[in-house]
Structure formats: structure tokens, C-alpha cells
XYZ file of C-alpha atoms in Angstrom:
192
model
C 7.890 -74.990 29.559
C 10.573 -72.633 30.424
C 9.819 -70.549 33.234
C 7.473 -70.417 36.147
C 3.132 -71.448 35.945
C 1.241 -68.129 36.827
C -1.260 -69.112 39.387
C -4.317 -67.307 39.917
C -3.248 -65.560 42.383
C -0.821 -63.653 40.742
C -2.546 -62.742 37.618
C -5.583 -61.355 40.698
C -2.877 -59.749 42.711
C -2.431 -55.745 41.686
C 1.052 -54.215 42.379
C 0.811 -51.873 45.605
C 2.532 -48.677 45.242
C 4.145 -47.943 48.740
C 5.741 -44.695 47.212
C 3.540 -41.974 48.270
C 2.037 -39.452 45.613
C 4.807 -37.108 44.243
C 3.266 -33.613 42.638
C 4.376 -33.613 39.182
C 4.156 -37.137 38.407
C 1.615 -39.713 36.374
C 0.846 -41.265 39.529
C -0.551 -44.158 37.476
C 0.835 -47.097 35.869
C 1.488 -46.646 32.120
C -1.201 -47.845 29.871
C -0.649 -51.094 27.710
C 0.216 -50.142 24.060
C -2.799 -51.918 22.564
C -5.281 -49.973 24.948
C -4.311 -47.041 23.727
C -3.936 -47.761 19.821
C -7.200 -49.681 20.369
C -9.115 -46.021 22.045
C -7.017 -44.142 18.901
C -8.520 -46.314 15.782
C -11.124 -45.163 13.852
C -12.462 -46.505 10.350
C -10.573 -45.003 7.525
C -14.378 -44.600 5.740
C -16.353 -43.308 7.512
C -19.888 -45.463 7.303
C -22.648 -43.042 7.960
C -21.454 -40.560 5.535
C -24.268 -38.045 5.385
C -24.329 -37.423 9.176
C -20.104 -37.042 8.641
C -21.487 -35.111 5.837
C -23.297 -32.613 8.186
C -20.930 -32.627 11.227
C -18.158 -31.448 8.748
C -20.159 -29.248 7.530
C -21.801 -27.394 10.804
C -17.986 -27.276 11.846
C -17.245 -25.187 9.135
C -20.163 -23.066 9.262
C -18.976 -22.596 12.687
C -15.703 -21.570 12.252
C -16.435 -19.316 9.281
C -19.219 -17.510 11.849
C -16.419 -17.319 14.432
C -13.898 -16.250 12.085
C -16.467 -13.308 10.549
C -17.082 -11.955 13.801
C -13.562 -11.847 14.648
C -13.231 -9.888 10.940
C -15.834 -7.923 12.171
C -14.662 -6.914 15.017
C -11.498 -6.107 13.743
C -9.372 -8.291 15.825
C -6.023 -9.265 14.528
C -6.101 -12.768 14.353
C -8.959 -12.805 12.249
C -7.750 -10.752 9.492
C -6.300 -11.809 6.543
C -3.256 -11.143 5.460
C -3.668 -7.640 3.637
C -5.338 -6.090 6.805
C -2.850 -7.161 9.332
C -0.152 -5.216 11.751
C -0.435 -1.527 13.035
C 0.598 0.371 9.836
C -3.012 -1.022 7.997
C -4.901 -0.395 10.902
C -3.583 2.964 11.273
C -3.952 3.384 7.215
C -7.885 1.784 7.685
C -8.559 4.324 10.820
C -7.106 7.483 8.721
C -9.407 6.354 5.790
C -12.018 5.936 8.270
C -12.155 8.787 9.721
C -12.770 11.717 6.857
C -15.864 11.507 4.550
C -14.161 10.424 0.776
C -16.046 11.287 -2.646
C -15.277 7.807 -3.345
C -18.110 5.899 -1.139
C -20.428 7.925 -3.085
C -19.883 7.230 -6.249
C -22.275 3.969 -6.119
C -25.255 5.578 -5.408
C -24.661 8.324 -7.866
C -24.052 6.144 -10.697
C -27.406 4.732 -9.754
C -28.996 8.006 -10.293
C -26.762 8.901 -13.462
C -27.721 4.997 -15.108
C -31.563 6.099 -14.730
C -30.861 9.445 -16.425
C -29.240 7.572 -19.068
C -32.650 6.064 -20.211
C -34.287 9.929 -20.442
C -33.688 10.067 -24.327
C -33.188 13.871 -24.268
C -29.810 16.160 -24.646
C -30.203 17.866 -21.343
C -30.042 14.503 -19.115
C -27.349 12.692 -21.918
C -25.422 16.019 -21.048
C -26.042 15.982 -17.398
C -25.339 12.206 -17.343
C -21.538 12.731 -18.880
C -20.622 15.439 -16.580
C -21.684 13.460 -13.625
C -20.061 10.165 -14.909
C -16.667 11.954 -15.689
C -16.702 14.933 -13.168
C -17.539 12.447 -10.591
C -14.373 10.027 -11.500
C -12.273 13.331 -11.946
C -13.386 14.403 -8.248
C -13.153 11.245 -6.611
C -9.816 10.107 -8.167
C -8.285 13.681 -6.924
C -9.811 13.267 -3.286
C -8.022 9.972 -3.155
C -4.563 10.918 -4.372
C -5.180 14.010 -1.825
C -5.908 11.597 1.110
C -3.406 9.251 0.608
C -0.883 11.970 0.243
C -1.756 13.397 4.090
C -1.924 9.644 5.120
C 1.698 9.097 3.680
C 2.973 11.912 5.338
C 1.341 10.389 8.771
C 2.093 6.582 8.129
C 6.070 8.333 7.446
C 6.065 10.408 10.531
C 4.923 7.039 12.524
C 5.965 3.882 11.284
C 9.493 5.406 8.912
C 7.675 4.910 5.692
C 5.227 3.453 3.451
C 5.406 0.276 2.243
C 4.512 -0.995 -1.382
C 0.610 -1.569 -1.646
C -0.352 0.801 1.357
C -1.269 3.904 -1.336
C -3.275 1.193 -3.477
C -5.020 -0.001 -0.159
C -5.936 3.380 1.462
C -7.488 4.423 -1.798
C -9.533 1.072 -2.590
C -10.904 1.330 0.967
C -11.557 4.843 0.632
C -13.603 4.032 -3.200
C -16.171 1.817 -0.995
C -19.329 2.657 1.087
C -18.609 2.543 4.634
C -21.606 0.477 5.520
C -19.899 -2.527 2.939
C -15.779 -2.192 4.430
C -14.019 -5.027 5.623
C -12.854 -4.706 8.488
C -16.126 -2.463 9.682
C -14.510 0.880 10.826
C -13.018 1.036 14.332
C -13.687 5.270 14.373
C -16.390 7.471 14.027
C -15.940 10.340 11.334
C -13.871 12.914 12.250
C -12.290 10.915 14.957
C -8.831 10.737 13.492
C -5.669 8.366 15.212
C -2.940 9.787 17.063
């Protein structure tokens, strides 16, 4: 009523750009709004659920693979939150790098539970020396290794902070093969 008929013509003719290409710019015409809220939409409920099911979960499994590697690895990003920054690497390397009473204690108490069925004094004696002398041993390694770490982790990074003692001595308590982060150094090759 108000306003001029469209012809065919018009509605067939496309708007020539006589502007030449600028770098930097679109260099297209701006999509209509309901194009691009029709390419965004997606059902709410999914309707094949078991094959969402299994794309969910091979993304996971993905991403927990990539993020294990990572961990094993030792790269930063990967880590959680207690292994992070240079002062737990450094603590993880110093560990690391000496042999610790600790890490054996596993095996040992393997030996000392089968002694523990032998029914006679000798191996119920032999079994409560190990048990104790052991802990006694490998609790006094620790304290003596985190003691020359402190003094290391102080001369580099101006002190210890709370948890690093607690952390150097849990790390140093498991087998080698089983730490997480896997050891950067070989034994005896101590950090700078």
C-alpha cells in the first residue's frame, strides 16, 4: 500500500561492490540474523542418545589420555595443582635424584607379611625388627633428606613454603616406578 511494488528485477538484481578489496576487512555482506541463529540451533535433547552417549564419552577418554601423557611427561600444564611451579619441580628432582629407604619399604613388608605366617619365635622376632627398624630407618632418611632439600629450596627460591616438607617426604615414601609425575632425572643426577 504504502511504498513502492518490488519487481522481479530487483529482488534478482545483487548489489555490486565497486569498492575494491581492502586487507583487513569482511569483504562480504553481513549475514541475515536468522541464517545464522538458524546454522547455531541445535535440539535441547539430544535424540540419538546412546551415540551422544559414546561421542561424550570417547571425548573424555581422549582428553584424560592427553591429559596423562602430559602428567607423564611432566609438563606444566598438565599437572595438578600440588605439582605445579619451579619450587615442586625442583623439590620432585632433589627427591628424585638420591635412592630413599622409603620406596622400599613395600616390597619389604611383602617379605616381612609372609614371615608373619612362619609360627616360630625366630621369624615373629625377625618380623618386628624389620617392621619397626624399617619405619625407624625410613622415617630418619626422610627427615634427613628433606632437611638438605630445605637448605637447597632456601638457598634458591628464599624459603620453603607450607606443605613442601610433607610433599618431598610422601614422594620420597613411594616406589619410583609408581610417582606421579614420572621422574625427570636419573639417580644421582641432582639439579643445579
Amino acid at each position: 500500500m504504502f511504498g513502492r511494488k518490488k519487481t522481479l528485477n530487483d529482488e534478482l538484481a545483487t548489489p555490486v561492490s565497486t569498492d575494491p578489496a581492502r586487507p583487513g576487512a569482511k569483504n562480504r555482506p553481513t549475514p541475515k540474523r536468522r541464517e545464522q541463529e538458524a546454522l547455531n540451533k541445535r535440539p535441547l535433547i539430544v535424540t540419538d542418545r546412546k551415540a551422544a552417549g559414546a561421542q561424550d564419552k570417547a571425548a573424555r577418554r581422549e582428553a584424560m589420555a592427553k591429559q596423562r601423557a602430559g602428567m607423564m611427561t611432566g609438563e606444566e600444564k598438565y599437572l595438578p595443582a600440588r605439582d605445579k611451579g619451579p619450587r615442586r619441580r625442583f623439590i620432585r628432582d632433589t627427591v628424585d635424584a638420591r635412592w630413599n629407604i622409603g620406596e622400599f619399604m613395600l616390597p619389604i613388608m611383602l617379605i616381612v607379611l609372609l614371615l608373619s605366617f612362619v609360627r616360630t619365635n625366630w621369624a615373629l622376632l625377625l618380623v618386628f625388627v624389620l617392621v619397626y627398624g624399617l619405619i625407624l630407618v625410613a622415617i630418619g632418611d626422610a627427615l634427613l633428606m628433606w632437611r638438605r632439600t630445605r637448605r637447597k629450596v632456601d638457598d634458591k627460591f628464599g624459603g620453603a613454603e607450607k606443605g613442601d616438607a610433607w610433599y618431598a617426604i610422601m614422594r620420597a615414601f613411594q616406589m619410583r616406578r609408581t610417582r606421579m609425575p614420572k621422574p625427570q632425572v636419573a639417580r644421582g643426577e641432582h639439579p643445579a
